mmCIF file of C-alpha atoms in Angstrom:
data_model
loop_
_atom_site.group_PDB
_atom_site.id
_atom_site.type_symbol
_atom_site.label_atom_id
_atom_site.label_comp_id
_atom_site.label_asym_id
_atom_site.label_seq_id
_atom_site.Cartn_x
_atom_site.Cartn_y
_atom_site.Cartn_z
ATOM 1 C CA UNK A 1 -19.971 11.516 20.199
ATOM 2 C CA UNK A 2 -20.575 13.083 16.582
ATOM 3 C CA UNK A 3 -17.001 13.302 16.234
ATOM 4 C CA UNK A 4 -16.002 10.128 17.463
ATOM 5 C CA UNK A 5 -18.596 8.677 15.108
ATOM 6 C CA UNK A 6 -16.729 10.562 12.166
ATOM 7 C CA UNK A 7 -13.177 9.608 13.234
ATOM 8 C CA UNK A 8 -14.813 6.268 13.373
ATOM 9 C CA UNK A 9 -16.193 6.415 9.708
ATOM 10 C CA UNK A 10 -12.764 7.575 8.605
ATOM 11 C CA UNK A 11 -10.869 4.678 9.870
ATOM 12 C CA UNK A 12 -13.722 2.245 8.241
ATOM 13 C CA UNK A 13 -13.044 4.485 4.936
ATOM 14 C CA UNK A 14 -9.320 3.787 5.352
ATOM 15 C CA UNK A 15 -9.556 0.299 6.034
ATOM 16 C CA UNK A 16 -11.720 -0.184 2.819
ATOM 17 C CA UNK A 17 -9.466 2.063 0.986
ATOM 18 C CA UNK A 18 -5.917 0.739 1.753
ATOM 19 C CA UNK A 19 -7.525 -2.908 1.016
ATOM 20 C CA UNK A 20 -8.796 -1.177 -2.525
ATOM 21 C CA UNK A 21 -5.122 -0.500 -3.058
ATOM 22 C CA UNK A 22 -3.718 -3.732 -2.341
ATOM 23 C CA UNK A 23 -5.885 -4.911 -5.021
ATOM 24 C CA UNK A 24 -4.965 -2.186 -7.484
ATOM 25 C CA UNK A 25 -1.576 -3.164 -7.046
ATOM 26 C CA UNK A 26 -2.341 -6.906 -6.632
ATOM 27 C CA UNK A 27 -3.486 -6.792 -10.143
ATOM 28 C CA UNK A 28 -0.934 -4.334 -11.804
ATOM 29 C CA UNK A 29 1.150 -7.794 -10.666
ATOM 30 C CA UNK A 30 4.233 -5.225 -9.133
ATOM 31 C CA UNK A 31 5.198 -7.764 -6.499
ATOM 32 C CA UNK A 32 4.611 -10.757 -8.183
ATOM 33 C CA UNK A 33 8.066 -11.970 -7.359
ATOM 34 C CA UNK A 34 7.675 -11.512 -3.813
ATOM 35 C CA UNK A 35 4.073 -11.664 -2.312
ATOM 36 C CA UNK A 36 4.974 -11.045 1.147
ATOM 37 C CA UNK A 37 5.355 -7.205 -0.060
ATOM 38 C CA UNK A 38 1.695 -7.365 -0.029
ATOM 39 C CA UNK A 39 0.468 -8.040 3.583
ATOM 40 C CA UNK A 40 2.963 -5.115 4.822
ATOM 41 C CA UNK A 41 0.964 -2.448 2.325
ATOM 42 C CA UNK A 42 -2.277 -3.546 3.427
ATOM 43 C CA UNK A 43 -1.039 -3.386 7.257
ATOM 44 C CA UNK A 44 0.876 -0.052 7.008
ATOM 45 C CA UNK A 45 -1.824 2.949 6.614
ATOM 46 C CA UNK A 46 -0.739 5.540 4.283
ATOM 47 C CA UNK A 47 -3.019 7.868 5.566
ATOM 48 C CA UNK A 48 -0.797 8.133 8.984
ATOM 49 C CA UNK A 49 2.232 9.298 6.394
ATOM 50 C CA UNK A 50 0.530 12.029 4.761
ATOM 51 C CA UNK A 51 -1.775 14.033 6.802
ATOM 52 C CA UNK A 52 -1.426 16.400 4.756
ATOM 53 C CA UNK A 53 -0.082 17.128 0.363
ATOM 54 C CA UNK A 54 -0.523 19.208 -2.503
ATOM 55 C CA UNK A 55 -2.444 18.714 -5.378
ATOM 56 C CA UNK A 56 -1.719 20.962 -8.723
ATOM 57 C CA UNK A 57 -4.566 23.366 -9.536
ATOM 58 C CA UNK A 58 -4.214 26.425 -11.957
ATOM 59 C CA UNK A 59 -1.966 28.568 -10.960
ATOM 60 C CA UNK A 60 0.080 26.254 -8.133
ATOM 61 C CA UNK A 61 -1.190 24.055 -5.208
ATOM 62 C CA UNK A 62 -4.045 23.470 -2.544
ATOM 63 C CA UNK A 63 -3.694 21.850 0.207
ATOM 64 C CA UNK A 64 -5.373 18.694 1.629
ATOM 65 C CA UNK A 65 -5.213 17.964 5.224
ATOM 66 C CA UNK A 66 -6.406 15.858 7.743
ATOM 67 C CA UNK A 67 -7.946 18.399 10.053
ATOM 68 C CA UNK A 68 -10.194 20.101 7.261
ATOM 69 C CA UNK A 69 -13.133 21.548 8.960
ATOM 70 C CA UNK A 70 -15.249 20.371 6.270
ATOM 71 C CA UNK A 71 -16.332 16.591 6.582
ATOM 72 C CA UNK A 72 -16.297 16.186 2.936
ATOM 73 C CA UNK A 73 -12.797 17.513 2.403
ATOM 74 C CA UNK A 74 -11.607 15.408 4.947
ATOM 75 C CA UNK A 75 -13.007 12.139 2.451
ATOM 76 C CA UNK A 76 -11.436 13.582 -0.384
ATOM 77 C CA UNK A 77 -8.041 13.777 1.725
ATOM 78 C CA UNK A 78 -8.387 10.244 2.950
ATOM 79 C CA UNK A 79 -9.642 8.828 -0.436
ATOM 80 C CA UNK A 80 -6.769 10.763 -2.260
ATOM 81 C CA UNK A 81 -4.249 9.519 0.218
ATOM 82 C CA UNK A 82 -5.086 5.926 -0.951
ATOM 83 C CA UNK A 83 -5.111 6.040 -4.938
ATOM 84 C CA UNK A 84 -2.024 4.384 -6.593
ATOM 85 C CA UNK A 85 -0.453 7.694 -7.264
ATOM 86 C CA UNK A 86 2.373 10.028 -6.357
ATOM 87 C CA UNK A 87 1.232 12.951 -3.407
ATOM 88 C CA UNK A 88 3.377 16.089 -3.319
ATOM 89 C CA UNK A 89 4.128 16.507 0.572
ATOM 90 C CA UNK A 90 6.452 19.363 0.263
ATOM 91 C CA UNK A 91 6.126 22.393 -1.926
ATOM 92 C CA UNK A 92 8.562 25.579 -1.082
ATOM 93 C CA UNK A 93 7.957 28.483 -3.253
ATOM 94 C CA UNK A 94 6.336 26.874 -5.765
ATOM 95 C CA UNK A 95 8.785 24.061 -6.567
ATOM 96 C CA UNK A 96 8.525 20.357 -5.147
ATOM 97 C CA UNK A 97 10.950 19.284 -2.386
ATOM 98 C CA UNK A 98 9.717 15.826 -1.134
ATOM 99 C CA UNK A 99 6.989 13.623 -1.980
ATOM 100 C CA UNK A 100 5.402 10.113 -1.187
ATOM 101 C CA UNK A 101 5.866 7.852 -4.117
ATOM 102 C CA UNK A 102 3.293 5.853 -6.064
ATOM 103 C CA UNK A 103 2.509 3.170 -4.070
ATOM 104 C CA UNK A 104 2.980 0.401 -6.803
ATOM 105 C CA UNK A 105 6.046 1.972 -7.958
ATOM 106 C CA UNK A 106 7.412 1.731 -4.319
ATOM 107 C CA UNK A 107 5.758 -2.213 -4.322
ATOM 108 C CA UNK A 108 7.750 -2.707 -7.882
ATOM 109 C CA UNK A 109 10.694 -1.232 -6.371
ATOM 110 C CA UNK A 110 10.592 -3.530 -2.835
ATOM 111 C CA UNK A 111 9.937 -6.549 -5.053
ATOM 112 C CA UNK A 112 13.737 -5.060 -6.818
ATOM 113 C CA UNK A 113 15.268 -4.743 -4.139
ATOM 114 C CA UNK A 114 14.762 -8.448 -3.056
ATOM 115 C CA UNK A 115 15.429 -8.092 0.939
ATOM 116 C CA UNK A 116 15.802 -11.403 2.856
ATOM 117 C CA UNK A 117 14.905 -11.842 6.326
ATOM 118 C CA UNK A 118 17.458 -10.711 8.354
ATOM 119 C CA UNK A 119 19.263 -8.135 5.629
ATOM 120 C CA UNK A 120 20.306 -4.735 6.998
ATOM 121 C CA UNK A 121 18.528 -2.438 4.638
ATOM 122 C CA UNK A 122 19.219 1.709 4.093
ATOM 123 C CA UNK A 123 16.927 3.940 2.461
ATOM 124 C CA UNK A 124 18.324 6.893 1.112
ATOM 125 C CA UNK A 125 15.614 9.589 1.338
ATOM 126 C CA UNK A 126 13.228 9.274 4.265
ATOM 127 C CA UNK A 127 10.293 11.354 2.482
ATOM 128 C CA UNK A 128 7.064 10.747 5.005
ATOM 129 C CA UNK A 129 8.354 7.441 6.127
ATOM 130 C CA UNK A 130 5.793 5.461 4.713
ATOM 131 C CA UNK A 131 8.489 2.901 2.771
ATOM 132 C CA UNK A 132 10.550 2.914 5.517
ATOM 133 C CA UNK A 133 7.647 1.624 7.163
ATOM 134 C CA UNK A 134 7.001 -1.128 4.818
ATOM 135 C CA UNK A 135 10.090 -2.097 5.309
ATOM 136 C CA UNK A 136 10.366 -2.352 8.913
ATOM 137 C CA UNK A 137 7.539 -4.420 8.811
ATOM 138 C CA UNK A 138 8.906 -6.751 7.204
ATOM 139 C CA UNK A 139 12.449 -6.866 8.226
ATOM 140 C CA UNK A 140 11.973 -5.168 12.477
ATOM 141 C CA UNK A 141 12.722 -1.668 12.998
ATOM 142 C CA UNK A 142 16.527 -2.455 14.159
ATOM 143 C CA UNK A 143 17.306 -3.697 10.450
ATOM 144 C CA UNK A 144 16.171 -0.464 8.534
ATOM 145 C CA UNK A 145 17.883 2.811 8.658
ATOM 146 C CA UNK A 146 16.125 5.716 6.355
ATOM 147 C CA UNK A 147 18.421 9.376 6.378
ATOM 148 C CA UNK A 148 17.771 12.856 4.594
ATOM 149 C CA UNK A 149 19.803 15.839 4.537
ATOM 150 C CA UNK A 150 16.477 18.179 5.512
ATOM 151 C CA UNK A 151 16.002 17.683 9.356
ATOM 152 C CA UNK A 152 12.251 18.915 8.883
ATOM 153 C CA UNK A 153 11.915 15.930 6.944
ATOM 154 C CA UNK A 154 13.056 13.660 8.933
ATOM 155 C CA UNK A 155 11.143 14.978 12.087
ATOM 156 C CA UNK A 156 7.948 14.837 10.363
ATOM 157 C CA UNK A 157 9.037 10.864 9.340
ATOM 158 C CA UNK A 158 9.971 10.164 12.652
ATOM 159 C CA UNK A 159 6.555 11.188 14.054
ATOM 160 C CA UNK A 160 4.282 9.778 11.639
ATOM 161 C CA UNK A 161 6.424 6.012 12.035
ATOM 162 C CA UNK A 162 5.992 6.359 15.645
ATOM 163 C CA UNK A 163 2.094 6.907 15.214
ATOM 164 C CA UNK A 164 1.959 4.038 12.910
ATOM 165 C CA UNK A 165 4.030 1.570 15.363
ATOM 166 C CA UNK A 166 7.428 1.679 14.000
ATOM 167 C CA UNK A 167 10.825 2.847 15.008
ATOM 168 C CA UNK A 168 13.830 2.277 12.602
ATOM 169 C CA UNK A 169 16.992 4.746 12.523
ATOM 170 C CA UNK A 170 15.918 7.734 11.112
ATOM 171 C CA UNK A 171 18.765 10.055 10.547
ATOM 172 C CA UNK A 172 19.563 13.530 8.832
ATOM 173 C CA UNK A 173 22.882 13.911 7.128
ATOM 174 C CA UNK A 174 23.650 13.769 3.242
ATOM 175 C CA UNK A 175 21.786 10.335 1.650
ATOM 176 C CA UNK A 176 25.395 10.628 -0.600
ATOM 177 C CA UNK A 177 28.076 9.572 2.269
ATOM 178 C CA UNK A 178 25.295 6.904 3.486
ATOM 179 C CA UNK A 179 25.335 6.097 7.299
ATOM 180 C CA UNK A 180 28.811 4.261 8.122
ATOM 181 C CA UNK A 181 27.834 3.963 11.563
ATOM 182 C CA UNK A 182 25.063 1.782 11.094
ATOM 183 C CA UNK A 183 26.910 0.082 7.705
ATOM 184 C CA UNK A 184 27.044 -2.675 6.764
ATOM 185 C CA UNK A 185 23.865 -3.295 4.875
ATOM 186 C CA UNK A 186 22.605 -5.337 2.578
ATOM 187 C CA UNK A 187 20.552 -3.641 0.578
ATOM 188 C CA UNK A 188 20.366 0.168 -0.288
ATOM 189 C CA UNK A 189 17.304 1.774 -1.708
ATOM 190 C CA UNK A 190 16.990 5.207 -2.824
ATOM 191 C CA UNK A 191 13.771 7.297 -3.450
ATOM 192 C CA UNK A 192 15.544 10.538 -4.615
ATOM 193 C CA UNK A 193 16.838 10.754 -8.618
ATOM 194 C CA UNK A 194 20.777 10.779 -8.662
ATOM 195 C CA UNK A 195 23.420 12.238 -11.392
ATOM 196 C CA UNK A 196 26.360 9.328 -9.802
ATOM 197 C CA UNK A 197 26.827 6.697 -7.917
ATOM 198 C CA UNK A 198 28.083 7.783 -4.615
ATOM 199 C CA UNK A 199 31.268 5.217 -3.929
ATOM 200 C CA UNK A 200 30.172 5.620 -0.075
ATOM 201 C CA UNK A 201 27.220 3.447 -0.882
ATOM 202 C CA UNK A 202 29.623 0.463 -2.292
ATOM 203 C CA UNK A 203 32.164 1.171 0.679
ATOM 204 C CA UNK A 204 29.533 0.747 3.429
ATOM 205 C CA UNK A 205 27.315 -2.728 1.406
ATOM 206 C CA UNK A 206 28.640 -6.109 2.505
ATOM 207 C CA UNK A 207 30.423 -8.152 -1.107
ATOM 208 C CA UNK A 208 27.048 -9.187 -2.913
ATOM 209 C CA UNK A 209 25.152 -6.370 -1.249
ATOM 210 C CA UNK A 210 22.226 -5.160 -4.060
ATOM 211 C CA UNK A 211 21.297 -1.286 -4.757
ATOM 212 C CA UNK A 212 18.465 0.104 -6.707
ATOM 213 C CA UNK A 213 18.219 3.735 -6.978
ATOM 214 C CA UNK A 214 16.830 6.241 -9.474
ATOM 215 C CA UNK A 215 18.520 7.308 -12.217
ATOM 216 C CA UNK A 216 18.331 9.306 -15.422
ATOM 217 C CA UNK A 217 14.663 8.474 -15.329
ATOM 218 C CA UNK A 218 15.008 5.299 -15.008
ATOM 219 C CA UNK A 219 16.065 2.466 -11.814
ATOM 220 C CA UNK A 220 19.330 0.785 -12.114
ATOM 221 C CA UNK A 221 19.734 -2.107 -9.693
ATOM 222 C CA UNK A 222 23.366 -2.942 -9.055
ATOM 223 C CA UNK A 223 25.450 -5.890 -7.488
ATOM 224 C CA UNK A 224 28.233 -4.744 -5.287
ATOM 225 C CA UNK A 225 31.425 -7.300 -5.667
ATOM 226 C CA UNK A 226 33.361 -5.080 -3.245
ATOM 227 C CA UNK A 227 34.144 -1.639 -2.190
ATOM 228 C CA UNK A 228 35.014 -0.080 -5.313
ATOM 229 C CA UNK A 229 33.074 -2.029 -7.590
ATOM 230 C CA UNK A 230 29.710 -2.763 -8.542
ATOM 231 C CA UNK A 231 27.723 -3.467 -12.226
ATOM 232 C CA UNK A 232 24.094 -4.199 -12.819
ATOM 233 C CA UNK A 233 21.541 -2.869 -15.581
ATOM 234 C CA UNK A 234 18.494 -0.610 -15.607
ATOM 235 C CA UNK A 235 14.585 -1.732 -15.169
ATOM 236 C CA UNK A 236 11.866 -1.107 -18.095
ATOM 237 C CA UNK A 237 10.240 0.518 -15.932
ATOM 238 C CA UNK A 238 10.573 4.853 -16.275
ATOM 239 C CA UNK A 239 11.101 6.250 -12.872
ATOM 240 C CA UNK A 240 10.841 10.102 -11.913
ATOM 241 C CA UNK A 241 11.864 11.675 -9.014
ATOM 242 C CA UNK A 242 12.669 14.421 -6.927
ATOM 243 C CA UNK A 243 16.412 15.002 -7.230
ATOM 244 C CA UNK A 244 18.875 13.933 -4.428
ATOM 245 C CA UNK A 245 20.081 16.852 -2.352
ATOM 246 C CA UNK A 246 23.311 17.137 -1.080
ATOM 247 C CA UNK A 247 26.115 15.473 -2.934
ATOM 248 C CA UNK A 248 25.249 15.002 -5.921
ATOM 249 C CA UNK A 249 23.601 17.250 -8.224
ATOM 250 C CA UNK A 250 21.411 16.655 -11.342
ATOM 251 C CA UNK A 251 22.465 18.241 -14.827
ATOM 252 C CA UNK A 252 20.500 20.271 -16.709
ATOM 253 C CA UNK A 253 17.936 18.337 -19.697
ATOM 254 C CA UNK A 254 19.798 19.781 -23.400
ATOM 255 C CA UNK A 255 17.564 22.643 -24.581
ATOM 256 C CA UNK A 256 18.755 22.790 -28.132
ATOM 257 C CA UNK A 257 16.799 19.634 -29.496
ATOM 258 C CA UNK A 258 14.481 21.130 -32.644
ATOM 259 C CA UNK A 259 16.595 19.844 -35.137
ATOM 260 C CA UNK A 260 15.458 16.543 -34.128
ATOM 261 C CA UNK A 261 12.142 14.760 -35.899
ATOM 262 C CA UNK A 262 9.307 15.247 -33.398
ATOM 263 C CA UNK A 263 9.078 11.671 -33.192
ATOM 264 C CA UNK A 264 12.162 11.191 -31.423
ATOM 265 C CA UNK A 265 12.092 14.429 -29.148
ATOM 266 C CA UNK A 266 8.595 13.088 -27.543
ATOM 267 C CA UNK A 267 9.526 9.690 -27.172
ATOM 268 C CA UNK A 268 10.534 8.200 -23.786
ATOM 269 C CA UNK A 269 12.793 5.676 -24.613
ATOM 270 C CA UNK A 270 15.361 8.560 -26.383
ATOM 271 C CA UNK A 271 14.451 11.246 -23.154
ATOM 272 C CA UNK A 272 16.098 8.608 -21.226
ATOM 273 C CA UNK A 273 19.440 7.833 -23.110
ATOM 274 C CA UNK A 274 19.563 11.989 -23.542
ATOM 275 C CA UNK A 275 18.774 11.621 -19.521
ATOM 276 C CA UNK A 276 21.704 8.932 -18.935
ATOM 277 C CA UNK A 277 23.984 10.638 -21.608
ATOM 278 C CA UNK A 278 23.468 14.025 -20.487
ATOM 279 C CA UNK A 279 26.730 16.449 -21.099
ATOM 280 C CA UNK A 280 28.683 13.474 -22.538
ATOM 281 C CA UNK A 281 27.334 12.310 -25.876
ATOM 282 C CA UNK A 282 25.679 15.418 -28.723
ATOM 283 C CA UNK A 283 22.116 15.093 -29.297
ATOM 284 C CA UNK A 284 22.246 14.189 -32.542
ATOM 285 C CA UNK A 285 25.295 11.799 -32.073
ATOM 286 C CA UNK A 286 22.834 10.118 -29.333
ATOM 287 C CA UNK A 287 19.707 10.064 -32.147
ATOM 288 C CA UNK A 288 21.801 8.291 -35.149
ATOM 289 C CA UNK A 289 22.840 6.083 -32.294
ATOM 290 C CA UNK A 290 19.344 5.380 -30.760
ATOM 291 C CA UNK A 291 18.211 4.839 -34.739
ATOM 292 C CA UNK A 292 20.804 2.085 -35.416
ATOM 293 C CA UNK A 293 20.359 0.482 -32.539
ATOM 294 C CA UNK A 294 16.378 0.073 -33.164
ATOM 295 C CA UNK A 295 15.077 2.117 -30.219
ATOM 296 C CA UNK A 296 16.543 0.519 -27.185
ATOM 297 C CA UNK A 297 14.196 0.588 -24.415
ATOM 298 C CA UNK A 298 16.010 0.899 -20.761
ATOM 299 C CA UNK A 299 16.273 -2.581 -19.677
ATOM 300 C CA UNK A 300 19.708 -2.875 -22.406
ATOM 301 C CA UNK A 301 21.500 0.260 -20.425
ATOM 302 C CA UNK A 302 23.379 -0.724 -17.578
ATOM 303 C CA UNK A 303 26.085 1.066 -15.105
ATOM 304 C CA UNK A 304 29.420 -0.215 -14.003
ATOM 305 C CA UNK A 305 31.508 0.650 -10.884
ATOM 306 C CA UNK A 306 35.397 -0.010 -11.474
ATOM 307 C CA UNK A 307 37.737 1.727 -9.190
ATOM 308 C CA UNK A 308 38.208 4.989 -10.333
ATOM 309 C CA UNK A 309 35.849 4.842 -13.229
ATOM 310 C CA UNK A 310 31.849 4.760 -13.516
ATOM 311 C CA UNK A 311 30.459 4.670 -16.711
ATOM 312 C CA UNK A 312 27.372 3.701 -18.726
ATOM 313 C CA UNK A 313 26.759 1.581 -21.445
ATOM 314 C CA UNK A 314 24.580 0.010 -23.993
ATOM 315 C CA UNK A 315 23.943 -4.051 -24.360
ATOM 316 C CA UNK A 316 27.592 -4.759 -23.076
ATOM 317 C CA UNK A 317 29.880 -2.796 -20.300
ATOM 318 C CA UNK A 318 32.821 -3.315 -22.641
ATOM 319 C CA UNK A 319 31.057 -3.107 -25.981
ATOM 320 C CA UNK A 320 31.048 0.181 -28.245
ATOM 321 C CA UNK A 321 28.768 2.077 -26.995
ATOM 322 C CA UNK A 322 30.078 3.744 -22.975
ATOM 323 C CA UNK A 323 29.447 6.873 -21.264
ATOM 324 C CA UNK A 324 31.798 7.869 -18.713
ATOM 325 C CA UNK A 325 29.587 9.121 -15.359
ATOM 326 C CA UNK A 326 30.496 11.592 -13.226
#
């Protein structure tokens, strides 16, 4: 009966919790644009998705969990899987390898994507399932597919959707060749960072499909016309995440940057055209351009899809300033 009573408490915590969230993000106004986002966070419980992550502590991680002998660990996992932040699910020696987003990031992001009932939507990175959750809420588990390359992964999804009610495709293969078997879709969301955009995506989206993604630390949303061509511009908001496994590979961040005034190197706005310019445009060529050009902040970057090319640009996709993209 004690325990019962406890099990109890925790669900009353998590109801009061998860409805504390919904206000966080309520006010943060990340779904503004599309309210309904808001009665599938506070029906999905986060708590199902992670019953266990990592928090950093000196020296690496401990571990939170659901079956903590100690009653008051077990609050501090339930609070902690509730607060509007990111929780590392997945650490392998020492370095991250999945996670479960911020939860108004991921409400931002939804709100982006802007689904329509009946749209066929695929996630690219299942994580714990909790978004693909959200979104089979709102759409019905036979209009969501979610697929990542680590079958672990998508086990552990799998089993927590099924505790929380909901069954959409969840399949393990490489997020960069998409899922042609279940294409078309509508919409494609990714939650892993990319270093291209994988022309399996655009080949498998219906003309006038819409894909946001992560990107160079930021979130590009794109409009596919057909299958080899797509265009669309990047969000103010900064976006980091894990890297996309598989086909596509992230470059390495330029080391050599002291020459630089401080002022630049530490600002966000120039780590992200560095990010998006990475390999393809000198340091310094990129600072006298960011200069000129009065800071830019993301939302003037954009990415186009044209046959054979992909490239990057400032303001204008056939103005001065393009990148060419891998």
């Amino acid at each position: 009966m004690a325990t019962q009573a406890l099990d109890q408490d925790l669900e009353n915590l998590a109801a009061s919790a998860r409805a504390e969230l919904v206000r966080e993000i309520d006010a943060s106004g990340a779904w503004s644009a599309d309210p309904v986002w808001r009665e599938a966070f506070e029906a999905v419980p986060r708590h199902l998705f992670v019953p266990y992550y990592y928090i950093g502590v000196r020296g690496g991680y401990e571990r939170r969990w659901c079956g903590d002998p100690d009653p008051e660990r077990r609050e501090q996992w339930l609070r902690g899987a509730y607060t509007d932040t990111p929780l590392a699910t997945r650490v392998r020696d020492g370095e991250l390898v999945s996670s479960s987003s911020q939860p108004s990031l991921m409400a931002e992001m939804l709100t982006e994507l802007g689904v329509e009932d009946g749209n066929a939507v695929l996630e690219i990175g299942a994580g714990t399932g909790y978004n693909a959750a959200l979104l089979a809420h709102r759409l019905g588990d036979d209009r969501v597919t979610t697929i990542d390359l680590d079958p672990e992964i998508t086990e552990s999804a799998r089993q927590h959707l099924a505790a929380a009610g909901y069954h959409p495709a969840v399949v393990t293969g490489d997020g960069a060749r998409g899922v042609p078997e279940r294409a078309p879709f509508d919409r494609v969301i990714a939650t892993c960072s990319l270093s291209s955009i994988p022309g399996a995506w655009l080949a498998q989206c219906v003309p006038g499909a819409r894909i946001l993604t992560p990107f160079a630390t930021g979130l590009i949303a794109l409009r596919v016309r057909d299958a080899g061509h797509a265009e669309g511009r990047f969000l103010r908001t900064p976006a980091f995440f894990v890297p996309l496994r598989g086909g596509t590979r992230a470059e390495p961040e330029p080391r050599d940057l002291g020459g630089l005034p401080q002022r630049a190197r530490g600002n966000d706005r120039f780590r992200f055209l560095l990010a998006l310019t990475r390999g393809r445009l000198d340091p310094y060529e990129a600072y006298t351009l960011w200069e000129r050009e009065e800071q830019p902040g993301r939302e003037r970057y954009g990415i186009t899809v044209g046959g054979d090319r992909v490239w990057a640009w400032l303001d204008d996709p056939e103005g001065p300033y393009a990148w060419p993209l891998p």
